[in-house]
Amino acid sequence: MEYSQPVSVNTLQRLPVYLNYLKSIGGEGNISSTEIAKALGLNDVQVRKDLSAVSSGGRPKIGYNVQGLIADLKEFLGYNAVNAAVIVGCGNLGRALMSYRGFSEYGLKIVAGFDISPELTGKEVGGKPIYPLSSLTEYCRTEGIRIGVVTTPAQEAQSVCGLLIQGGVKAVWNFAPAHLTVGEGVLVQNENMACSLALLSKHLNEMLSQKNPE
Amino acid sequence: MEYSQPVSVNTLQRLPVYLNYLKSIGGEGNISSTEIAKALGLNDVQVRKDLSAVSSGGRPKIGYNVQGLIADLKEFLGYNAVNAAVIVGCGNLGRALMSYRGFSEYGLKIVAGFDISPELTGKEVGGKPIYPLSSLTEYCRTEGIRIGVVTTPAQEAQSVCGLLIQGGVKAVWNFAPAHLTVGEGVLVQNENMACSLALLSKHLNEMLSQKNPE
DNA sequence: TAGATTGTTAATCGATTAACAATC
DNA sequence: TAGATTGTTAATCGATTAACAATC
């Protein structure tokens, strides 16, 4: 386990998809890589290669044990750990994330929100307190927070990101439509809705232009 | 413009990042691909190649006109169009998206929400009505809706997706932690938070294991 | 002009897929 | 055993990057 080979970003992103699928079928039986691949629209060799990084292996002619694979994936993805995180920016999206109960499933625990507005500070959302932005860095440092979620407007995102890093945060989950520049050792994961929308919009355009060709 | 070469998914996902950056610097001047690349941590050849699909081109020794490039990117990404969309599932996340004013920036207009709960139907969020789930397919068909946003629990996601497609929806933006199976010609774009969290969590583990080696 | 910068062609790199041996 | 399925090695494919010619 300690010496498991590094996994590519692409593979890593597919692992939660496998987990979702396996949880949806449930049961006590076994499943073949071919079945998984077919259900998810992937190549079966790819599925086996991805799973080889995670699990103790399947059995020829039988496949993979569903429950075992679920357990291996959860363990590998760190869903059994508990990582404390703060949310910065308690607008609609920030508050929605603070209220979301599903994160515990993924080993993430939102412990507090931060906002610059005096109208929000002192209140609670989803049972979690909202503190003033001025206390963010100190809070992260004393509580040992490693994950920060940025749900501020784009203009504030970079400075807020700086505050988080000052407080010792090592991973920033960025929902603001802005590029964040960070130093070595800090990971920025963008949940950029504009990027997703770009793909949707392009697809629609192509569909329409096929129907109405020049 | 009609015969622009197809753009890879990777390139397409970077275009909104360029746009964000250019908007953040603003101004009337010009900018070189090298500068853009440096600011975003990309390769300068990649930037030029990406931009060549979008813009009428830069000028040697001078670079690209910032405002011109912004306009080209917006046009290419379809941000000047207006695509009507519905949101299915008006829980915390769904309501947050309904209230979000930024989508108009991206050519997306949320026109209505749908939910199965009688406590929500009839109400308004962000000035948009919530209708009962039973009216979803008919609504999409009569209003010509092409985009559906799924913010239901995972269990309901696939059936809701089916209703959307029955109603003529061609692009599904899926926030539920579930794999959606769709037919030919329909695009599913997953905004799967579990996938993002997998990357964050893996990064943290690696950081920690570096500090505390076996 | 000289030099900075674009745009393109060729080389590299990495991820996906095909072929096939190992295994139950 | 025969055949289904895994796991791995080799081939393919596509994206990134390097080299370089074109241009202002």
Short mmCIF file of C-alpha atoms (C1' of nucleotides) in Angstrom, two decimals:
data_model
loop_
_atom_site.label_atom_id
_atom_site.label_comp_id
_atom_site.label_asym_id
_atom_site.label_seq_id
_atom_site.Cartn_x
_atom_site.Cartn_y
_atom_site.Cartn_z
CA MET A 1 0.00 0.00 0.00
CA GLU A 2 2.78 2.39 0.89
CA TYR A 3 4.49 1.87 -2.45
CA SER A 4 1.46 1.96 -4.74
CA GLN A 5 2.40 3.41 -8.11
CA PRO A 6 1.38 6.99 -8.78
CA VAL A 7 -1.92 7.41 -10.52
CA SER A 8 -2.54 9.83 -13.37
CA VAL A 9 -5.01 12.68 -12.97
CA ASN A 10 -7.27 11.11 -15.57
CA THR A 11 -7.37 7.83 -13.73
CA LEU A 12 -7.92 9.57 -10.41
CA GLN A 13 -10.92 11.39 -11.82
CA ARG A 14 -12.45 8.15 -13.03
CA LEU A 15 -12.19 6.38 -9.66
CA PRO A 16 -15.13 8.24 -8.06
CA VAL A 17 -17.18 7.37 -11.13
CA TYR A 18 -16.49 3.67 -10.59
CA LEU A 19 -17.39 4.09 -6.94
CA ASN A 20 -20.71 5.76 -7.77
CA TYR A 21 -21.57 3.01 -10.18
CA LEU A 22 -20.65 0.18 -7.82
CA LYS A 23 -22.64 1.76 -5.01
CA SER A 24 -25.64 2.07 -7.33
CA ILE A 25 -25.62 -1.64 -8.17
CA GLY A 26 -24.76 -2.77 -4.63
CA GLY A 27 -25.22 -6.39 -3.70
CA GLU A 28 -22.89 -9.14 -2.60
CA GLY A 29 -21.78 -10.57 -5.93
CA ASN A 30 -18.97 -9.99 -8.37
CA ILE A 31 -18.65 -7.90 -11.48
CA SER A 32 -16.34 -8.04 -14.49
CA SER A 33 -14.36 -5.14 -15.86
CA THR A 34 -16.23 -5.60 -19.12
CA GLU A 35 -19.56 -5.01 -17.43
CA ILE A 36 -18.30 -1.90 -15.66
CA ALA A 37 -16.82 -0.58 -18.89
CA LYS A 38 -20.03 -1.17 -20.82
CA ALA A 39 -22.18 0.55 -18.20
CA LEU A 40 -19.97 3.62 -18.04
CA GLY A 41 -19.06 3.84 -21.72
CA LEU A 42 -15.38 3.10 -21.18
CA ASN A 43 -12.82 0.65 -22.52
CA ASP A 44 -12.52 -2.54 -20.48
CA VAL A 45 -8.72 -2.53 -20.48
CA GLN A 46 -8.80 0.97 -19.10
CA VAL A 47 -11.10 -0.12 -16.30
CA ARG A 48 -8.76 -2.97 -15.34
CA LYS A 49 -5.73 -0.72 -15.46
CA ASP A 50 -7.43 1.92 -13.32
CA LEU A 51 -8.60 -0.64 -10.79
CA SER A 52 -5.19 -2.31 -10.58
CA ALA A 53 -3.88 0.83 -8.88
CA VAL A 54 -6.55 0.62 -6.23
CA SER A 55 -7.56 -2.92 -5.48
CA SER A 56 -5.94 -6.18 -4.51
CA GLY A 57 -7.15 -7.51 -7.83
CA GLY A 58 -9.98 -9.42 -9.41
CA ARG A 59 -10.17 -13.12 -10.12
CA PRO A 60 -10.04 -14.55 -13.64
CA LYS A 61 -13.39 -15.91 -14.79
CA ILE A 62 -15.13 -14.34 -11.77
CA GLY A 63 -14.31 -10.65 -11.80
CA TYR A 64 -14.11 -8.22 -8.92
CA ASN A 65 -15.99 -8.47 -5.66
CA VAL A 66 -18.32 -5.49 -5.60
CA GLN A 67 -18.20 -4.78 -1.87
CA GLY A 68 -14.44 -5.30 -1.74
CA LEU A 69 -13.93 -2.92 -4.61
CA ILE A 70 -16.14 -0.29 -2.98
CA ALA A 71 -14.09 -0.56 0.21
CA ASP A 72 -10.79 -0.33 -1.72
CA LEU A 73 -11.94 2.71 -3.66
CA LYS A 74 -13.15 4.51 -0.54
CA GLU A 75 -9.90 3.79 1.22
CA PHE A 76 -7.78 4.88 -1.75
CA LEU A 77 -9.78 8.08 -2.27
CA GLY A 78 -9.44 8.99 1.40
CA TYR A 79 -13.16 8.90 2.10
CA ASN A 80 -12.52 7.23 5.43
CA ALA A 81 -10.40 10.12 6.65
CA VAL A 82 -11.82 13.35 7.99
CA ASN A 83 -10.42 16.53 6.50
CA ALA A 84 -11.60 19.78 8.05
CA ALA A 85 -12.30 22.61 5.62
CA VAL A 86 -13.46 26.22 5.70
CA ILE A 87 -15.66 28.04 3.20
CA VAL A 88 -14.82 31.61 2.30
CA GLY A 89 -17.68 33.65 0.87
CA CYS A 90 -21.12 32.90 2.28
CA GLY A 91 -23.31 33.99 -0.61
CA ASN A 92 -25.88 31.67 -2.14
CA LEU A 93 -23.38 29.09 -3.30
CA GLY A 94 -21.27 29.23 -0.16
CA ARG A 95 -24.31 28.76 2.06
CA ALA A 96 -25.56 25.92 -0.13
CA LEU A 97 -22.25 24.13 0.31
CA MET A 98 -22.29 24.79 4.06
CA SER A 99 -25.72 23.16 4.26
CA TYR A 100 -24.81 20.20 2.11
CA ARG A 101 -24.71 17.04 4.18
CA GLY A 102 -23.14 14.84 1.53
CA PHE A 103 -19.54 15.93 2.04
CA SER A 104 -19.04 13.66 5.05
CA GLU A 105 -19.44 10.80 2.58
CA TYR A 106 -16.25 12.04 0.94
CA GLY A 107 -14.23 12.58 4.09
CA LEU A 108 -14.74 16.32 4.03
CA LYS A 109 -16.02 18.24 7.02
CA ILE A 110 -16.92 21.90 6.64
CA VAL A 111 -16.25 23.44 10.04
CA ALA A 112 -16.87 27.15 9.46
CA GLY A 113 -17.70 29.87 6.96
CA PHE A 114 -16.07 33.26 6.57
CA ASP A 115 -17.48 36.42 5.08
CA ILE A 116 -16.67 40.08 4.95
CA SER A 117 -20.27 41.23 5.41
CA PRO A 118 -21.21 42.16 9.02
CA GLU A 119 -24.77 41.11 8.21
CA LEU A 120 -23.65 37.50 7.86
CA THR A 121 -20.97 37.16 10.51
CA GLY A 122 -22.22 35.78 13.79
CA LYS A 123 -24.95 33.80 12.07
CA GLU A 124 -25.04 30.07 11.48
CA VAL A 125 -25.69 28.08 8.32
CA GLY A 126 -26.17 24.33 8.40
CA GLY A 127 -25.16 24.41 12.04
CA LYS A 128 -21.80 25.99 11.21
CA PRO A 129 -20.75 29.47 12.32
CA ILE A 130 -19.90 32.35 9.99
CA TYR A 131 -16.86 34.32 11.17
CA PRO A 132 -15.48 37.64 9.89
CA LEU A 133 -12.95 37.42 7.09
CA SER A 134 -10.39 39.17 9.28
CA SER A 135 -10.12 36.09 11.47
CA LEU A 136 -9.60 33.64 8.60
CA THR A 137 -5.82 33.25 8.60
CA GLU A 138 -5.57 32.94 12.37
CA TYR A 139 -8.41 30.40 12.46
CA CYS A 140 -6.80 28.20 9.82
CA ARG A 141 -3.49 28.28 11.61
CA THR A 142 -4.79 27.43 15.07
CA GLU A 143 -7.23 24.78 13.83
CA GLY A 144 -4.76 23.24 11.41
CA ILE A 145 -7.08 23.63 8.43
CA ARG A 146 -5.67 22.17 5.20
CA ILE A 147 -8.57 22.73 2.78
CA GLY A 148 -10.17 26.04 1.81
CA VAL A 149 -13.23 26.43 -0.37
CA VAL A 150 -13.45 29.74 -2.24
CA THR A 151 -16.96 30.89 -3.12
CA THR A 152 -16.32 34.63 -3.28
CA PRO A 153 -16.79 36.89 -6.30
CA ALA A 154 -13.95 36.64 -8.82
CA GLN A 155 -12.37 39.92 -7.73
CA GLU A 156 -11.80 38.73 -4.16
CA ALA A 157 -10.72 35.20 -4.99
CA GLN A 158 -6.98 35.79 -5.30
CA SER A 159 -6.61 37.78 -2.09
CA VAL A 160 -8.74 35.30 -0.15
CA CYS A 161 -6.60 32.52 -1.55
CA GLY A 162 -3.54 34.32 -0.20
CA LEU A 163 -5.09 34.51 3.26
CA LEU A 164 -5.82 30.79 3.22
CA ILE A 165 -2.27 29.93 2.23
CA GLN A 166 -0.91 32.22 4.92
CA GLY A 167 -2.99 30.20 7.34
CA GLY A 168 -1.34 26.98 6.16
CA VAL A 169 -3.98 25.72 3.73
CA LYS A 170 -2.54 23.28 1.19
CA ALA A 171 -5.53 22.66 -1.07
CA VAL A 172 -7.90 25.28 -2.47
CA TRP A 173 -11.21 24.33 -4.02
CA ASN A 174 -12.02 27.29 -6.20
CA PHE A 175 -15.60 27.99 -7.30
CA ALA A 176 -14.88 31.59 -8.33
CA PRO A 177 -14.52 32.26 -12.07
CA ALA A 178 -10.93 33.41 -11.66
CA HIS A 179 -7.48 31.94 -12.13
CA LEU A 180 -5.66 31.60 -8.81
CA THR A 181 -1.88 31.84 -8.66
CA VAL A 182 -0.32 29.88 -5.83
CA GLY A 183 3.16 28.85 -4.79
CA GLU A 184 4.80 25.44 -4.75
CA GLY A 185 3.08 22.72 -2.76
CA VAL A 186 -0.42 24.18 -2.93
CA LEU A 187 -3.06 22.61 -5.15
CA VAL A 188 -5.85 24.57 -6.77
CA GLN A 189 -8.81 22.58 -7.96
CA ASN A 190 -11.12 24.65 -10.10
CA GLU A 191 -14.81 23.93 -10.09
CA ASN A 192 -15.25 26.40 -12.86
CA MET A 193 -18.79 26.43 -14.08
CA ALA A 194 -17.83 28.57 -17.06
CA CYS A 195 -15.64 25.71 -18.35
CA SER A 196 -18.48 23.25 -18.11
CA LEU A 197 -20.86 25.64 -19.76
CA ALA A 198 -18.41 26.11 -22.60
CA LEU A 199 -18.67 22.42 -23.43
CA LEU A 200 -22.46 22.42 -23.19
CA SER A 201 -22.82 25.46 -25.33
CA LYS A 202 -20.44 24.18 -28.01
CA HIS A 203 -22.32 20.91 -28.16
CA LEU A 204 -25.62 22.71 -28.67
CA ASN A 205 -24.18 24.87 -31.42
CA GLU A 206 -22.91 21.79 -33.24
CA MET A 207 -26.28 20.10 -32.91
CA LEU A 208 -28.04 23.13 -34.33
CA SER A 209 -25.60 23.63 -37.19
CA GLN A 210 -26.05 19.98 -38.18
CA LYS A 211 -29.77 20.49 -38.46
CA ASN A 212 -29.44 23.77 -40.37
CA PRO A 213 -26.38 23.25 -42.57
CA GLU A 214 -25.09 26.17 -44.68
CA MET B 1 -15.98 31.29 -39.21
CA GLU B 2 -18.29 28.62 -40.55
CA TYR B 3 -15.39 26.32 -41.36
CA SER B 4 -13.32 26.78 -38.21
CA GLN B 5 -11.46 23.60 -37.36
CA PRO B 6 -12.85 21.50 -34.54
CA VAL B 7 -11.37 22.21 -31.15
CA SER B 8 -10.32 19.53 -28.69
CA VAL B 9 -12.05 19.26 -25.33
CA ASN B 10 -8.85 20.25 -23.57
CA THR B 11 -8.53 23.40 -25.63
CA LEU B 12 -12.20 24.22 -25.17
CA GLN B 13 -11.81 24.00 -21.40
CA ARG B 14 -8.89 26.40 -21.45
CA LEU B 15 -10.70 29.08 -23.44
CA PRO B 16 -12.82 30.30 -20.51
CA VAL B 17 -9.63 30.49 -18.45
CA TYR B 18 -8.08 32.82 -21.02
CA LEU B 19 -11.24 34.87 -21.02
CA ASN B 20 -11.23 35.21 -17.23
CA TYR B 21 -7.63 36.31 -17.27
CA LEU B 22 -8.07 38.84 -20.06
CA LYS B 23 -11.12 40.32 -18.37
CA SER B 24 -9.15 40.64 -15.14
CA ILE B 25 -6.37 42.66 -16.79
CA GLY B 26 -8.73 44.67 -18.98
CA GLY B 27 -7.43 47.80 -20.68
CA GLU B 28 -7.00 48.84 -24.28
CA GLY B 29 -3.53 47.50 -25.02
CA ASN B 30 -2.07 44.32 -26.43
CA ILE B 31 -0.70 41.20 -24.82
CA SER B 32 1.68 38.51 -26.04
CA SER B 33 1.01 34.80 -25.83
CA THR B 34 4.13 34.50 -23.67
CA GLU B 35 2.65 36.84 -21.07
CA ILE B 36 -0.64 34.97 -20.99
CA ALA B 37 1.16 31.65 -20.72
CA LYS B 38 3.33 32.87 -17.86
CA ALA B 39 0.39 34.26 -15.89
CA LEU B 40 -1.63 31.06 -16.23
CA GLY B 41 1.23 28.57 -15.92
CA LEU B 42 0.88 27.27 -19.46
CA ASN B 43 3.15 26.78 -22.46
CA ASP B 44 3.23 29.75 -24.85
CA VAL B 45 2.92 27.59 -27.96
CA GLN B 46 -0.17 26.02 -26.49
CA VAL B 47 -1.68 29.43 -25.90
CA ARG B 48 -1.06 30.48 -29.49
CA LYS B 49 -2.47 27.24 -30.82
CA ASP B 50 -5.56 27.53 -28.66
CA LEU B 51 -6.14 31.13 -29.64
CA SER B 52 -5.65 30.43 -33.33
CA ALA B 53 -8.90 28.46 -33.26
CA VAL B 54 -10.76 31.44 -31.89
CA SER B 55 -9.32 34.71 -33.03
CA SER B 56 -8.45 36.45 -36.25
CA GLY B 57 -4.86 36.35 -35.05
CA GLY B 58 -2.23 38.38 -33.28
CA ARG B 59 0.43 40.58 -34.80
CA PRO B 60 4.12 39.69 -34.73
CA LYS B 61 6.08 41.89 -32.35
CA ILE B 62 2.85 43.33 -30.92
CA GLY B 63 0.75 40.43 -29.72
CA TYR B 64 -3.00 40.15 -29.40
CA ASN B 65 -5.40 43.00 -28.82
CA VAL B 66 -6.93 42.38 -25.42
CA GLN B 67 -10.40 43.71 -26.15
CA GLY B 68 -10.51 42.02 -29.54
CA LEU B 69 -9.53 38.72 -28.00
CA ILE B 70 -12.17 39.06 -25.29
CA ALA B 71 -14.80 39.67 -27.95
CA ASP B 72 -13.60 36.72 -30.04
CA LEU B 73 -13.61 34.37 -27.06
CA LYS B 74 -17.09 35.45 -25.99
CA GLU B 75 -18.39 34.96 -29.48
CA PHE B 76 -16.74 31.57 -29.89
CA LEU B 77 -17.94 30.31 -26.51
CA GLY B 78 -21.50 31.37 -27.30
CA TYR B 79 -21.73 33.88 -24.46
CA ASN B 80 -23.58 36.29 -26.71
CA ALA B 81 -26.37 33.80 -27.31
CA VAL B 82 -29.18 33.14 -24.86
CA ASN B 83 -29.85 29.52 -24.02
CA ALA B 84 -32.85 28.82 -21.83
CA ALA B 85 -32.38 26.14 -19.20
CA VAL B 86 -34.37 24.47 -16.45
CA ILE B 87 -33.17 23.24 -13.07
CA VAL B 88 -34.50 19.98 -11.71
CA GLY B 89 -34.23 19.53 -7.97
CA CYS B 90 -34.69 22.66 -5.88
CA GLY B 91 -32.75 21.71 -2.77
CA ASN B 92 -29.96 23.90 -1.42
CA LEU B 93 -27.76 23.61 -4.47
CA GLY B 94 -30.61 23.93 -6.96
CA ARG B 95 -31.92 27.05 -5.26
CA ALA B 96 -28.42 28.53 -5.10
CA LEU B 97 -28.06 28.06 -8.85
CA MET B 98 -31.51 29.53 -9.45
CA SER B 99 -30.49 32.62 -7.49
CA TYR B 100 -27.11 32.97 -9.17
CA ARG B 101 -27.05 36.05 -11.37
CA GLY B 102 -23.78 35.29 -13.11
CA PHE B 103 -25.11 32.80 -15.66
CA SER B 104 -26.36 35.52 -17.98
CA GLU B 105 -22.68 36.38 -18.45
CA TYR B 106 -22.27 32.95 -20.04
CA GLY B 107 -25.33 33.04 -22.26
CA LEU B 108 -27.34 30.85 -19.94
CA LYS B 109 -30.78 31.80 -18.70
CA ILE B 110 -32.46 29.72 -16.01
CA VAL B 111 -36.17 30.03 -16.70
CA ALA B 112 -37.71 27.66 -14.17
CA GLY B 113 -37.11 25.09 -11.47
CA PHE B 114 -38.84 21.74 -10.99
CA ASP B 115 -39.26 19.70 -7.84
CA ILE B 116 -41.29 16.76 -6.63
CA SER B 117 -42.02 18.28 -3.22
CA PRO B 118 -45.43 20.01 -2.91
CA GLU B 119 -43.88 22.29 -0.31
CA LEU B 120 -41.67 23.85 -2.94
CA THR B 121 -43.88 23.91 -6.02
CA GLY B 122 -45.70 27.17 -6.53
CA LYS B 123 -42.96 29.14 -4.84
CA GLU B 124 -40.36 31.35 -6.49
CA VAL B 125 -36.60 31.43 -6.13
CA GLY B 126 -34.51 34.19 -7.65
CA GLY B 127 -37.65 35.41 -9.39
CA LYS B 128 -38.13 32.06 -11.14
CA PRO B 129 -41.09 29.73 -10.55
CA ILE B 130 -40.85 26.19 -9.20
CA TYR B 131 -43.15 23.79 -11.00
CA PRO B 132 -44.06 20.20 -10.14
CA LEU B 133 -41.84 17.51 -11.60
CA SER B 134 -44.82 16.01 -13.41
CA SER B 135 -44.92 18.99 -15.76
CA LEU B 136 -41.21 18.87 -16.67
CA THR B 137 -41.31 17.01 -19.98
CA GLU B 138 -44.26 18.95 -21.32
CA TYR B 139 -42.69 22.27 -20.29
CA CYS B 140 -39.41 21.49 -22.02
CA ARG B 141 -41.20 20.47 -25.17
CA THR B 142 -43.47 23.49 -25.43
CA GLU B 143 -40.77 26.00 -24.44
CA GLY B 144 -38.10 24.40 -26.61
CA ILE B 145 -35.68 23.95 -23.72
CA ARG B 146 -32.32 22.51 -24.76
CA ILE B 147 -30.42 22.54 -21.47
CA GLY B 148 -31.34 20.80 -18.24
CA VAL B 149 -29.51 21.15 -14.94
CA VAL B 150 -29.81 18.16 -12.62
CA THR B 151 -29.46 18.92 -8.91
CA THR B 152 -31.46 16.03 -7.51
CA PRO B 153 -30.20 13.28 -5.21
CA ALA B 154 -28.21 10.59 -6.99
CA GLN B 155 -31.07 8.08 -6.94
CA GLU B 156 -33.38 10.33 -8.94
CA ALA B 157 -30.82 11.63 -11.40
CA GLN B 158 -31.18 8.99 -14.11
CA SER B 159 -34.99 9.09 -14.23
CA VAL B 160 -35.02 12.90 -14.23
CA CYS B 161 -32.49 12.83 -17.04
CA GLY B 162 -34.83 10.60 -19.01
CA LEU B 163 -37.68 13.08 -18.54
CA LEU B 164 -35.49 15.92 -19.79
CA ILE B 165 -34.47 14.01 -22.90
CA GLN B 166 -38.10 13.08 -23.57
CA GLY B 167 -38.79 16.79 -23.50
CA GLY B 168 -36.16 17.40 -26.18
CA VAL B 169 -33.24 18.49 -24.00
CA LYS B 170 -29.88 17.99 -25.75
CA ALA B 171 -27.43 18.94 -23.00
CA VAL B 172 -27.56 17.86 -19.36
CA TRP B 173 -25.49 19.56 -16.71
CA ASN B 174 -25.29 16.97 -13.98
CA PHE B 175 -24.49 17.95 -10.39
CA ALA B 176 -25.70 14.67 -8.91
CA PRO B 177 -23.04 12.14 -7.90
CA ALA B 178 -24.30 9.58 -10.38
CA HIS B 179 -23.37 8.40 -13.83
CA LEU B 180 -26.04 9.23 -16.38
CA THR B 181 -26.61 7.05 -19.41
CA VAL B 182 -27.97 8.88 -22.42
CA GLY B 183 -28.54 8.15 -26.08
CA GLU B 184 -26.80 9.47 -29.15
CA GLY B 185 -26.75 13.22 -29.61
CA VAL B 186 -27.17 14.14 -25.95
CA LEU B 187 -24.24 15.54 -23.99
CA VAL B 188 -23.80 15.02 -20.28
CA GLN B 189 -21.45 17.39 -18.53
CA ASN B 190 -20.65 16.24 -15.03
CA GLU B 191 -19.97 18.79 -12.35
CA ASN B 192 -19.03 16.01 -10.03
CA MET B 193 -17.75 17.37 -6.77
CA ALA B 194 -16.58 13.92 -5.71
CA CYS B 195 -14.08 13.93 -8.61
CA SER B 196 -12.67 17.27 -7.56
CA LEU B 197 -12.48 16.19 -3.97
CA ALA B 198 -10.59 13.07 -5.00
CA LEU B 199 -7.83 15.25 -6.42
CA LEU B 200 -7.72 17.51 -3.36
CA SER B 201 -7.64 14.62 -0.96
CA LYS B 202 -4.91 12.78 -2.89
CA HIS B 203 -2.78 15.90 -2.91
CA LEU B 204 -3.13 16.32 0.85
CA ASN B 205 -2.18 12.71 1.46
CA GLU B 206 0.93 13.11 -0.65
CA MET B 207 1.87 16.28 1.18
CA LEU B 208 1.48 14.59 4.55
CA SER B 209 3.37 11.45 3.56
CA GLN B 210 6.25 13.62 2.36
CA LYS B 211 6.46 15.28 5.75
CA ASN B 212 6.10 12.04 7.69
CA PRO B 213 8.02 9.49 5.59
CA GLU B 214 7.98 5.84 6.64
"C1'" DT C 1 17.50 46.87 -40.21
"C1'" DA C 2 17.24 43.93 -35.99
"C1'" DG C 3 14.58 41.69 -32.99
"C1'" DA C 4 10.31 40.37 -30.94
"C1'" DT C 5 6.51 37.76 -31.69
"C1'" DT C 6 3.28 34.93 -34.36
"C1'" DG C 7 1.97 30.62 -36.64
"C1'" DT C 8 3.21 26.00 -38.34
"C1'" DT C 9 5.64 21.78 -39.04
"C1'" DA C 10 8.13 18.06 -36.68
"C1'" DA C 11 9.37 15.64 -32.38
"C1'" DT C 12 8.15 14.17 -27.96
"C1'" DC C 13 5.45 12.62 -24.46
"C1'" DG C 14 1.72 10.33 -22.18
"C1'" DA C 15 -2.70 8.15 -22.30
"C1'" DT C 16 -5.61 4.85 -24.51
"C1'" DT C 17 -6.29 0.66 -26.78
"C1'" DA C 18 -4.99 -3.79 -28.95
"C1'" DA C 19 -2.83 -8.19 -28.57
"C1'" DC C 20 -1.82 -11.92 -25.78
"C1'" DA C 21 -0.12 -14.69 -21.98
"C1'" DA C 22 -1.53 -16.12 -17.26
"C1'" DT C 23 -4.99 -18.01 -14.35
"C1'" DC C 24 -8.91 -19.94 -12.23
"C1'" DT D 1 -10.49 -29.54 -19.63
"C1'" DA D 2 -12.32 -25.35 -22.04
"C1'" DG D 3 -13.35 -20.89 -21.75
"C1'" DA D 4 -14.01 -16.59 -19.41
"C1'" DT D 5 -11.65 -13.14 -17.37
"C1'" DT D 6 -7.59 -10.78 -15.43
"C1'" DG D 7 -3.20 -8.35 -15.93
"C1'" DT D 8 0.68 -6.86 -18.82
"C1'" DT D 9 3.45 -5.79 -22.76
"C1'" DA D 10 3.41 -3.54 -27.28
"C1'" DA D 11 1.12 -0.48 -30.64
"C1'" DT D 12 -1.61 3.41 -31.53
"C1'" DC D 13 -3.42 7.71 -30.99
"C1'" DG D 14 -3.71 12.44 -29.64
"C1'" DA D 15 -2.03 16.29 -27.07
"C1'" DT D 16 1.88 18.97 -25.75
"C1'" DT D 17 6.14 20.98 -26.71
"C1'" DA D 18 10.32 22.10 -29.46
"C1'" DA D 19 12.28 23.99 -33.57
"C1'" DC D 20 11.98 27.27 -37.01
"C1'" DA D 21 10.26 30.05 -40.78
"C1'" DA D 22 7.28 34.16 -41.58
"C1'" DT D 23 6.19 38.82 -40.41
"C1'" DC D 24 5.84 43.38 -38.71
#
